Short mmCIF file of N, CA and C in Angstrom, two decimals:
data_model
loop_
_atom_site.label_atom_id
_atom_site.label_comp_id
_atom_site.label_asym_id
_atom_site.label_seq_id
_atom_site.Cartn_x
_atom_site.Cartn_y
_atom_site.Cartn_z
N UNK Q 1 -14.20 4.71 -8.28
CA UNK Q 1 -13.09 3.85 -7.92
C UNK Q 1 -11.99 3.99 -8.98
N UNK Q 2 -10.75 4.15 -8.55
CA UNK Q 2 -9.66 4.25 -9.52
C UNK Q 2 -9.46 2.92 -10.26
N UNK Q 3 -8.92 2.98 -11.47
CA UNK Q 3 -8.71 1.74 -12.23
C UNK Q 3 -7.61 0.85 -11.65
N UNK Q 4 -6.66 1.44 -10.92
CA UNK Q 4 -5.56 0.69 -10.30
C UNK Q 4 -5.27 1.26 -8.92
N UNK Q 5 -4.77 0.40 -8.05
CA UNK Q 5 -4.25 0.82 -6.75
C UNK Q 5 -2.84 0.27 -6.62
N UNK Q 6 -2.05 0.88 -5.73
CA UNK Q 6 -0.66 0.49 -5.55
C UNK Q 6 -0.38 0.33 -4.05
N UNK Q 7 0.23 -0.78 -3.69
CA UNK Q 7 0.61 -1.06 -2.31
C UNK Q 7 2.12 -1.12 -2.24
N UNK Q 8 2.70 -0.38 -1.30
CA UNK Q 8 4.14 -0.42 -1.07
C UNK Q 8 4.40 -1.38 0.08
N UNK Q 9 5.21 -2.39 -0.20
CA UNK Q 9 5.62 -3.36 0.82
C UNK Q 9 7.11 -3.22 1.06
N UNK Q 10 7.52 -3.40 2.31
CA UNK Q 10 8.94 -3.38 2.66
C UNK Q 10 9.12 -4.18 3.93
N UNK Q 11 10.36 -4.36 4.35
CA UNK Q 11 10.65 -5.27 5.46
C UNK Q 11 9.86 -5.00 6.73
N UNK Q 12 9.46 -3.77 6.97
CA UNK Q 12 8.70 -3.46 8.19
C UNK Q 12 7.20 -3.37 7.93
N UNK Q 13 6.79 -3.58 6.71
CA UNK Q 13 5.37 -3.51 6.34
C UNK Q 13 5.11 -4.47 5.19
N UNK Q 14 5.29 -5.75 5.44
CA UNK Q 14 5.23 -6.75 4.37
C UNK Q 14 3.84 -7.34 4.15
N UNK Q 15 2.98 -7.18 5.09
CA UNK Q 15 1.73 -7.92 5.05
C UNK Q 15 0.74 -7.40 4.01
N UNK Q 16 0.00 -8.32 3.46
CA UNK Q 16 -1.14 -7.99 2.61
C UNK Q 16 -2.42 -8.09 3.42
N UNK Q 17 -2.28 -8.44 4.67
CA UNK Q 17 -3.42 -8.61 5.57
C UNK Q 17 -3.35 -7.56 6.67
N UNK Q 18 -4.50 -6.98 7.01
CA UNK Q 18 -4.56 -5.99 8.08
C UNK Q 18 -4.10 -6.63 9.39
N UNK Q 19 -3.66 -5.79 10.31
CA UNK Q 19 -3.11 -6.29 11.57
C UNK Q 19 -4.18 -6.82 12.52
N UNK Q 20 -5.44 -6.56 12.22
CA UNK Q 20 -6.54 -7.12 13.01
C UNK Q 20 -7.73 -7.32 12.09
N UNK Q 21 -8.65 -8.14 12.52
CA UNK Q 21 -9.84 -8.38 11.70
C UNK Q 21 -10.87 -7.28 11.95
N UNK Q 22 -11.69 -6.99 10.95
CA UNK Q 22 -12.73 -5.97 11.13
C UNK Q 22 -13.68 -6.38 12.26
N UNK Q 23 -13.91 -5.45 13.16
CA UNK Q 23 -14.79 -5.73 14.29
C UNK Q 23 -15.54 -4.47 14.68
N UNK Q 24 -16.24 -3.89 13.72
CA UNK Q 24 -17.05 -2.72 14.05
C UNK Q 24 -18.48 -2.97 13.58
N UNK Q 25 -19.40 -2.52 14.39
CA UNK Q 25 -20.81 -2.71 14.06
C UNK Q 25 -21.56 -1.39 13.99
N UNK Q 26 -20.86 -0.30 14.30
CA UNK Q 26 -21.49 1.02 14.23
C UNK Q 26 -20.60 1.96 13.43
N UNK Q 27 -21.19 3.06 12.97
CA UNK Q 27 -20.40 4.06 12.25
C UNK Q 27 -19.32 4.65 13.13
N UNK Q 28 -19.60 4.84 14.40
CA UNK Q 28 -18.59 5.44 15.29
C UNK Q 28 -17.40 4.49 15.48
N UNK Q 29 -17.63 3.19 15.49
CA UNK Q 29 -16.53 2.23 15.59
C UNK Q 29 -15.71 2.22 14.30
N UNK Q 30 -16.37 2.32 13.16
CA UNK Q 30 -15.68 2.41 11.87
C UNK Q 30 -14.84 3.69 11.84
N UNK Q 31 -15.44 4.81 12.24
CA UNK Q 31 -14.74 6.09 12.28
C UNK Q 31 -13.50 6.00 13.18
N UNK Q 32 -13.65 5.40 14.34
CA UNK Q 32 -12.52 5.23 15.27
C UNK Q 32 -11.38 4.45 14.61
N UNK Q 33 -11.72 3.34 13.93
CA UNK Q 33 -10.69 2.52 13.30
C UNK Q 33 -9.98 3.26 12.17
N UNK Q 34 -10.72 4.02 11.37
CA UNK Q 34 -10.10 4.80 10.29
C UNK Q 34 -9.18 5.86 10.89
N UNK Q 35 -9.66 6.59 11.88
CA UNK Q 35 -8.84 7.64 12.50
C UNK Q 35 -7.59 7.05 13.15
N UNK Q 36 -7.71 5.90 13.77
CA UNK Q 36 -6.53 5.26 14.36
C UNK Q 36 -5.55 4.84 13.27
N UNK Q 37 -6.07 4.37 12.14
CA UNK Q 37 -5.20 3.97 11.03
C UNK Q 37 -4.42 5.17 10.49
N UNK Q 38 -5.07 6.33 10.44
CA UNK Q 38 -4.43 7.53 9.90
C UNK Q 38 -3.51 8.22 10.90
N UNK Q 39 -3.54 7.80 12.15
CA UNK Q 39 -2.67 8.35 13.19
C UNK Q 39 -1.41 7.49 13.25
N UNK Q 40 -0.32 7.99 12.67
CA UNK Q 40 0.91 7.20 12.55
C UNK Q 40 1.55 6.88 13.90
N UNK Q 41 1.14 7.58 14.96
CA UNK Q 41 1.69 7.28 16.28
C UNK Q 41 0.82 6.26 17.03
N UNK Q 42 -0.28 5.86 16.43
CA UNK Q 42 -1.20 4.91 17.06
C UNK Q 42 -0.60 3.50 17.09
N UNK Q 43 -0.49 2.90 18.27
CA UNK Q 43 0.07 1.55 18.35
C UNK Q 43 -0.98 0.45 18.14
N UNK Q 44 -2.25 0.81 18.12
CA UNK Q 44 -3.31 -0.19 18.01
C UNK Q 44 -3.46 -0.68 16.57
N UNK Q 45 -3.61 -1.98 16.39
CA UNK Q 45 -3.82 -2.51 15.03
C UNK Q 45 -5.17 -2.07 14.48
N UNK Q 46 -5.24 -1.93 13.17
CA UNK Q 46 -6.50 -1.57 12.52
C UNK Q 46 -6.82 -2.60 11.44
N UNK Q 47 -8.08 -2.64 10.99
CA UNK Q 47 -8.47 -3.64 9.99
C UNK Q 47 -8.27 -3.19 8.55
N UNK Q 48 -7.36 -2.25 8.33
CA UNK Q 48 -7.16 -1.70 6.98
C UNK Q 48 -5.74 -1.92 6.48
N UNK Q 49 -5.61 -1.97 5.16
CA UNK Q 49 -4.32 -1.98 4.48
C UNK Q 49 -4.31 -0.75 3.58
N UNK Q 50 -3.29 0.09 3.70
CA UNK Q 50 -3.20 1.32 2.91
C UNK Q 50 -2.72 1.06 1.49
N UNK Q 51 -3.31 1.81 0.55
CA UNK Q 51 -2.90 1.77 -0.85
C UNK Q 51 -2.95 3.18 -1.41
N UNK Q 52 -2.34 3.38 -2.57
CA UNK Q 52 -2.39 4.66 -3.29
C UNK Q 52 -3.05 4.45 -4.64
N UNK Q 53 -3.71 5.49 -5.14
CA UNK Q 53 -4.28 5.41 -6.49
C UNK Q 53 -3.37 6.05 -7.54
N UNK Q 54 -2.34 6.74 -7.10
CA UNK Q 54 -1.41 7.41 -8.01
C UNK Q 54 -0.07 6.67 -7.96
N UNK Q 55 0.33 6.14 -9.11
CA UNK Q 55 1.57 5.36 -9.19
C UNK Q 55 2.77 6.18 -8.69
N UNK Q 56 2.87 7.43 -9.10
CA UNK Q 56 4.03 8.25 -8.72
C UNK Q 56 4.13 8.42 -7.21
N UNK Q 57 2.99 8.56 -6.54
CA UNK Q 57 3.00 8.67 -5.08
C UNK Q 57 3.56 7.38 -4.47
N UNK Q 58 3.14 6.24 -4.99
CA UNK Q 58 3.66 4.96 -4.50
C UNK Q 58 5.16 4.85 -4.77
N UNK Q 59 5.59 5.29 -5.96
CA UNK Q 59 7.02 5.24 -6.29
C UNK Q 59 7.82 6.12 -5.33
N UNK Q 60 7.34 7.33 -5.06
CA UNK Q 60 8.03 8.23 -4.13
C UNK Q 60 8.10 7.63 -2.73
N UNK Q 61 6.99 7.08 -2.28
CA UNK Q 61 6.92 6.46 -0.95
C UNK Q 61 7.91 5.29 -0.88
N UNK Q 62 7.91 4.47 -1.91
CA UNK Q 62 8.80 3.30 -1.94
C UNK Q 62 10.26 3.73 -1.96
N UNK Q 63 10.58 4.71 -2.79
CA UNK Q 63 11.97 5.16 -2.89
C UNK Q 63 12.45 5.74 -1.56
N UNK Q 64 11.58 6.49 -0.86
CA UNK Q 64 11.96 7.03 0.45
C UNK Q 64 12.24 5.90 1.44
N UNK Q 65 11.44 4.85 1.39
CA UNK Q 65 11.68 3.72 2.28
C UNK Q 65 13.03 3.07 1.97
N UNK Q 66 13.33 2.90 0.70
CA UNK Q 66 14.61 2.29 0.30
C UNK Q 66 15.77 3.17 0.73
N UNK Q 67 15.65 4.48 0.54
CA UNK Q 67 16.71 5.42 0.94
C UNK Q 67 16.95 5.37 2.45
N UNK Q 68 15.90 5.14 3.22
CA UNK Q 68 16.01 5.12 4.68
C UNK Q 68 16.46 3.77 5.21
N UNK Q 69 16.88 2.90 4.33
CA UNK Q 69 17.45 1.63 4.75
C UNK Q 69 16.50 0.46 4.83
N UNK Q 70 15.25 0.66 4.45
CA UNK Q 70 14.32 -0.47 4.43
C UNK Q 70 14.75 -1.43 3.32
N UNK Q 71 14.52 -2.69 3.55
CA UNK Q 71 14.88 -3.69 2.54
C UNK Q 71 13.61 -4.32 1.97
N UNK Q 72 13.80 -5.08 0.89
CA UNK Q 72 12.69 -5.79 0.25
C UNK Q 72 11.56 -4.84 -0.14
N UNK Q 73 11.90 -3.67 -0.66
CA UNK Q 73 10.88 -2.68 -1.04
C UNK Q 73 10.30 -3.07 -2.40
N UNK Q 74 8.97 -3.18 -2.43
CA UNK Q 74 8.26 -3.63 -3.62
C UNK Q 74 6.99 -2.80 -3.77
N UNK Q 75 6.65 -2.47 -5.01
CA UNK Q 75 5.36 -1.82 -5.31
C UNK Q 75 4.49 -2.86 -6.00
N UNK Q 76 3.32 -3.09 -5.43
CA UNK Q 76 2.36 -4.01 -6.03
C UNK Q 76 1.29 -3.20 -6.75
N UNK Q 77 1.04 -3.52 -8.00
CA UNK Q 77 -0.06 -2.91 -8.75
C UNK Q 77 -1.27 -3.81 -8.59
N UNK Q 78 -2.39 -3.22 -8.18
CA UNK Q 78 -3.58 -3.99 -7.83
C UNK Q 78 -4.78 -3.66 -8.71
N UNK Q 79 -5.61 -4.65 -8.93
CA UNK Q 79 -6.89 -4.47 -9.60
C UNK Q 79 -7.95 -4.31 -8.52
N UNK Q 80 -8.50 -3.10 -8.33
CA UNK Q 80 -9.46 -2.87 -7.25
C UNK Q 80 -10.73 -3.73 -7.35
N UNK Q 81 -11.06 -4.17 -8.56
CA UNK Q 81 -12.27 -5.00 -8.73
C UNK Q 81 -12.10 -6.36 -8.06
N UNK Q 82 -10.87 -6.74 -7.78
CA UNK Q 82 -10.59 -8.03 -7.15
C UNK Q 82 -10.45 -7.92 -5.63
N UNK Q 83 -10.65 -6.72 -5.10
CA UNK Q 83 -10.50 -6.48 -3.67
C UNK Q 83 -11.87 -6.42 -2.99
N UNK Q 84 -11.86 -6.53 -1.69
CA UNK Q 84 -13.08 -6.36 -0.91
C UNK Q 84 -13.39 -4.88 -0.78
N UNK Q 85 -14.07 -4.48 0.29
CA UNK Q 85 -14.44 -3.07 0.47
C UNK Q 85 -13.22 -2.15 0.48
N UNK Q 86 -13.35 -1.02 -0.23
CA UNK Q 86 -12.29 -0.02 -0.35
C UNK Q 86 -12.87 1.33 0.01
N UNK Q 87 -12.12 2.13 0.76
CA UNK Q 87 -12.59 3.43 1.22
C UNK Q 87 -11.60 4.52 0.83
N UNK Q 88 -12.10 5.58 0.22
CA UNK Q 88 -11.28 6.74 -0.13
C UNK Q 88 -11.09 7.59 1.12
N UNK Q 89 -9.84 7.77 1.54
CA UNK Q 89 -9.57 8.60 2.71
C UNK Q 89 -9.98 10.04 2.43
N UNK Q 90 -9.69 10.52 1.23
CA UNK Q 90 -10.06 11.89 0.89
C UNK Q 90 -11.58 12.10 1.04
N UNK Q 91 -12.36 11.18 0.55
CA UNK Q 91 -13.81 11.29 0.67
C UNK Q 91 -14.23 11.28 2.14
N UNK Q 92 -13.67 10.37 2.93
CA UNK Q 92 -14.05 10.28 4.34
C UNK Q 92 -13.70 11.55 5.10
N UNK Q 93 -12.56 12.17 4.77
CA UNK Q 93 -12.15 13.40 5.45
C UNK Q 93 -12.99 14.58 4.95
N UNK Q 94 -13.14 14.71 3.63
CA UNK Q 94 -13.89 15.85 3.08
C UNK Q 94 -15.36 15.83 3.49
N UNK Q 95 -15.92 14.66 3.66
CA UNK Q 95 -17.32 14.56 4.09
C UNK Q 95 -17.44 14.71 5.61
N UNK Q 96 -16.32 14.97 6.26
CA UNK Q 96 -16.22 15.16 7.70
C UNK Q 96 -16.66 13.92 8.48
N UNK Q 97 -16.52 12.79 7.85
CA UNK Q 97 -16.84 11.53 8.53
C UNK Q 97 -15.71 11.14 9.48
N UNK Q 98 -14.47 11.45 9.08
CA UNK Q 98 -13.32 11.20 9.94
C UNK Q 98 -12.46 12.45 10.00
N UNK Q 99 -11.63 12.51 11.03
CA UNK Q 99 -10.73 13.64 11.22
C UNK Q 99 -9.29 13.13 11.22
N UNK Q 100 -8.41 13.91 10.60
CA UNK Q 100 -6.99 13.60 10.64
C UNK Q 100 -6.20 14.91 10.65
N UNK Q 101 -5.03 14.87 11.24
CA UNK Q 101 -4.13 16.02 11.22
C UNK Q 101 -3.11 15.93 10.10
N UNK Q 102 -3.21 14.89 9.28
CA UNK Q 102 -2.28 14.74 8.16
C UNK Q 102 -2.55 15.80 7.11
N UNK Q 103 -1.51 16.27 6.42
CA UNK Q 103 -1.72 17.21 5.32
C UNK Q 103 -2.49 16.53 4.18
N UNK Q 104 -3.30 17.32 3.48
CA UNK Q 104 -4.16 16.80 2.40
C UNK Q 104 -3.39 15.95 1.40
N UNK Q 105 -2.20 16.41 0.99
CA UNK Q 105 -1.47 15.68 -0.05
C UNK Q 105 -0.97 14.31 0.42
N UNK Q 106 -1.03 14.06 1.71
CA UNK Q 106 -0.62 12.76 2.24
C UNK Q 106 -1.68 11.70 1.96
N UNK Q 107 -2.94 12.10 2.01
CA UNK Q 107 -4.02 11.11 1.90
C UNK Q 107 -4.94 11.30 0.70
N UNK Q 108 -4.71 12.32 -0.13
CA UNK Q 108 -5.66 12.61 -1.20
C UNK Q 108 -5.83 11.46 -2.19
N UNK Q 109 -4.84 10.61 -2.33
CA UNK Q 109 -4.98 9.44 -3.21
C UNK Q 109 -4.85 8.13 -2.43
N UNK Q 110 -5.06 8.20 -1.11
CA UNK Q 110 -4.97 6.99 -0.29
C UNK Q 110 -6.33 6.30 -0.22
N UNK Q 111 -6.28 5.00 -0.39
CA UNK Q 111 -7.48 4.17 -0.27
C UNK Q 111 -7.19 3.08 0.76
N UNK Q 112 -8.15 2.84 1.62
CA UNK Q 112 -8.01 1.81 2.64
C UNK Q 112 -8.76 0.57 2.19
N UNK Q 113 -8.05 -0.53 2.16
CA UNK Q 113 -8.65 -1.82 1.81
C UNK Q 113 -8.99 -2.51 3.12
N UNK Q 114 -10.23 -2.93 3.25
CA UNK Q 114 -10.66 -3.61 4.46
C UNK Q 114 -10.15 -5.05 4.48
N UNK Q 115 -9.50 -5.41 5.55
CA UNK Q 115 -9.09 -6.76 5.89
C UNK Q 115 -7.84 -7.26 5.16
N UNK Q 116 -7.88 -7.40 3.82
CA UNK Q 116 -6.71 -7.96 3.16
C UNK Q 116 -6.68 -7.62 1.67
N UNK Q 117 -5.48 -7.73 1.12
CA UNK Q 117 -5.27 -7.65 -0.32
C UNK Q 117 -5.07 -9.08 -0.79
N UNK Q 118 -6.02 -9.59 -1.54
CA UNK Q 118 -5.91 -10.98 -2.00
C UNK Q 118 -4.92 -11.07 -3.16
N UNK Q 119 -4.26 -12.20 -3.24
CA UNK Q 119 -3.22 -12.41 -4.26
C UNK Q 119 -3.76 -12.23 -5.68
N UNK Q 120 -5.00 -12.63 -5.93
CA UNK Q 120 -5.54 -12.53 -7.29
C UNK Q 120 -5.70 -11.08 -7.76
N UNK Q 121 -5.66 -10.11 -6.83
CA UNK Q 121 -5.77 -8.70 -7.21
C UNK Q 121 -4.45 -8.13 -7.70
N UNK Q 122 -3.34 -8.85 -7.49
CA UNK Q 122 -2.01 -8.34 -7.86
C UNK Q 122 -1.79 -8.53 -9.36
N UNK Q 123 -1.61 -7.40 -10.05
CA UNK Q 123 -1.41 -7.39 -11.50
C UNK Q 123 0.07 -7.41 -11.84
N UNK Q 124 0.85 -6.65 -11.08
CA UNK Q 124 2.28 -6.52 -11.37
C UNK Q 124 3.01 -6.21 -10.08
N UNK Q 125 4.31 -6.42 -10.11
CA UNK Q 125 5.16 -6.19 -8.94
C UNK Q 125 6.45 -5.56 -9.42
N UNK Q 126 6.87 -4.48 -8.75
CA UNK Q 126 8.12 -3.79 -9.08
C UNK Q 126 9.02 -3.79 -7.85
N UNK Q 127 10.24 -4.25 -8.02
CA UNK Q 127 11.24 -4.19 -6.96
C UNK Q 127 11.90 -2.82 -7.00
N UNK Q 128 12.06 -2.20 -5.84
CA UNK Q 128 12.67 -0.88 -5.75
C UNK Q 128 14.07 -1.04 -5.19
N UNK Q 129 15.05 -0.48 -5.89
CA UNK Q 129 16.44 -0.56 -5.46
C UNK Q 129 17.06 0.82 -5.50
N UNK Q 130 17.88 1.11 -4.51
CA UNK Q 130 18.62 2.36 -4.49
C UNK Q 130 19.94 2.10 -5.19
N UNK Q 131 20.22 2.86 -6.23
CA UNK Q 131 21.47 2.75 -6.97
C UNK Q 131 22.48 3.67 -6.30
N UNK Q 132 23.36 3.09 -5.49
CA UNK Q 132 24.35 3.87 -4.73
C UNK Q 132 25.26 4.69 -5.63
N UNK Q 133 25.57 4.21 -6.82
CA UNK Q 133 26.47 4.93 -7.72
C UNK Q 133 25.79 6.11 -8.38
N UNK Q 134 24.47 6.19 -8.26
CA UNK Q 134 23.72 7.26 -8.92
C UNK Q 134 22.75 7.88 -7.93
N UNK Q 135 23.16 8.06 -6.67
CA UNK Q 135 22.26 8.48 -5.61
C UNK Q 135 21.77 9.91 -5.74
N UNK Q 136 22.43 10.76 -6.54
CA UNK Q 136 21.97 12.13 -6.71
C UNK Q 136 20.98 12.28 -7.85
N UNK Q 137 20.70 11.23 -8.55
CA UNK Q 137 19.82 11.28 -9.71
C UNK Q 137 18.37 11.07 -9.32
N UNK Q 138 17.46 11.74 -10.03
CA UNK Q 138 16.03 11.54 -9.82
C UNK Q 138 15.47 10.52 -10.80
N UNK Q 139 16.32 9.98 -11.66
CA UNK Q 139 15.84 9.06 -12.68
C UNK Q 139 15.41 7.74 -12.05
N UNK Q 140 14.33 7.21 -12.56
CA UNK Q 140 13.87 5.90 -12.11
C UNK Q 140 13.58 5.05 -13.32
N UNK Q 141 13.72 3.75 -13.13
CA UNK Q 141 13.55 2.82 -14.23
C UNK Q 141 12.56 1.75 -13.82
N UNK Q 142 11.46 1.66 -14.54
CA UNK Q 142 10.46 0.62 -14.30
C UNK Q 142 10.39 -0.26 -15.51
N UNK Q 143 10.62 -1.53 -15.32
CA UNK Q 143 10.49 -2.50 -16.40
C UNK Q 143 9.25 -3.33 -16.13
N UNK Q 144 8.43 -3.49 -17.15
CA UNK Q 144 7.22 -4.29 -17.00
C UNK Q 144 7.57 -5.77 -17.06
N UNK Q 145 6.81 -6.55 -16.33
CA UNK Q 145 7.04 -7.99 -16.29
C UNK Q 145 5.72 -8.68 -16.02
N UNK Q 146 5.52 -9.79 -16.65
CA UNK Q 146 4.33 -10.60 -16.40
C UNK Q 146 4.68 -11.62 -15.33
N UNK Q 147 4.74 -11.18 -14.08
CA UNK Q 147 5.12 -12.07 -12.99
C UNK Q 147 3.99 -13.02 -12.64
N UNK Q 148 4.35 -14.14 -12.09
CA UNK Q 148 3.37 -15.14 -11.68
C UNK Q 148 3.01 -14.92 -10.23
N UNK Q 149 1.73 -14.69 -9.95
CA UNK Q 149 1.29 -14.43 -8.59
C UNK Q 149 0.43 -15.56 -8.06
N UNK Q 150 0.65 -16.77 -8.52
CA UNK Q 150 -0.14 -17.90 -8.08
C UNK Q 150 0.49 -18.58 -6.87
N UNK Q 151 1.06 -17.78 -5.97
CA UNK Q 151 1.65 -18.37 -4.78
C UNK Q 151 0.56 -18.72 -3.78
N UNK Q 152 0.93 -19.30 -2.69
CA UNK Q 152 0.00 -19.81 -1.69
C UNK Q 152 -0.96 -18.73 -1.21
N UNK Q 153 -2.22 -18.86 -1.57
CA UNK Q 153 -3.27 -17.89 -1.22
C UNK Q 153 -3.46 -17.78 0.29
N UNK Q 154 -3.21 -18.83 1.02
CA UNK Q 154 -3.44 -18.82 2.45
C UNK Q 154 -2.32 -18.13 3.22
N UNK Q 155 -1.21 -17.85 2.58
CA UNK Q 155 -0.09 -17.21 3.26
C UNK Q 155 0.19 -15.87 2.61
N UNK Q 156 -0.35 -14.77 3.18
CA UNK Q 156 -0.17 -13.46 2.57
C UNK Q 156 1.27 -12.98 2.59
N UNK Q 157 2.13 -13.60 3.36
CA UNK Q 157 3.52 -13.18 3.43
C UNK Q 157 4.44 -14.13 2.70
N UNK Q 158 3.88 -14.98 1.83
CA UNK Q 158 4.73 -15.94 1.13
C UNK Q 158 5.71 -15.23 0.22
N UNK Q 159 6.83 -15.88 -0.04
CA UNK Q 159 7.89 -15.30 -0.86
C UNK Q 159 7.46 -15.24 -2.31
N UNK Q 160 7.56 -14.06 -2.91
CA UNK Q 160 7.17 -13.86 -4.30
C UNK Q 160 8.34 -13.35 -5.11
N UNK Q 161 9.54 -13.80 -4.84
CA UNK Q 161 10.72 -13.17 -5.40
C UNK Q 161 11.22 -13.78 -6.69
N UNK Q 162 10.38 -14.44 -7.45
CA UNK Q 162 10.82 -15.02 -8.71
C UNK Q 162 11.21 -13.93 -9.69
N UNK Q 163 10.60 -13.87 -10.84
CA UNK Q 163 10.96 -12.87 -11.86
C UNK Q 163 10.17 -11.60 -11.63
N UNK Q 164 10.84 -10.55 -11.14
CA UNK Q 164 10.18 -9.31 -10.80
C UNK Q 164 10.74 -8.16 -11.62
N UNK Q 165 9.93 -7.12 -11.75
CA UNK Q 165 10.38 -5.90 -12.38
C UNK Q 165 11.20 -5.12 -11.36
N UNK Q 166 12.00 -4.19 -11.85
CA UNK Q 166 12.84 -3.42 -10.95
C UNK Q 166 12.66 -1.94 -11.17
N UNK Q 167 12.85 -1.20 -10.09
CA UNK Q 167 12.85 0.25 -10.10
C UNK Q 167 14.15 0.64 -9.43
N UNK Q 168 15.00 1.34 -10.15
CA UNK Q 168 16.26 1.79 -9.57
C UNK Q 168 16.30 3.29 -9.60
N UNK Q 169 16.81 3.84 -8.56
CA UNK Q 169 16.93 5.29 -8.51
C UNK Q 169 18.30 5.67 -8.00
#
């Protein structure tokens, strides 16, 4: 298990909770749900929340979302020990347990969290902003901050916009 995981949240993907509750009792049902989660054209909800184990991958993903006009783009740094069941997509694909048409580099550091990301697992939060005056630059700025994540545990979409770190590109 990696020491940290990263979740990218934005206006179209704000939830820390999967879109449906886990409801599989066999390996084939689990396999179906993972494969549906990895199929970006799949309209069916799955019981997983995607995360990355590589910070740079999360930063790139977040920056692309911000460039494409998504708002409220945030990277959450997570402590995996505070999460429920976690599955390595790379392991599931390499062991031929699941099949995907995605390129390897898309999922090699992707981990699926079953059901939800609990608030207590959030270590840090970075706000991602596109700097219009410096749009040709690859430079990014991450400031560390000891943000307070003691917001309402029962509401995974509660507003957490107090003192946050920023990433500008």
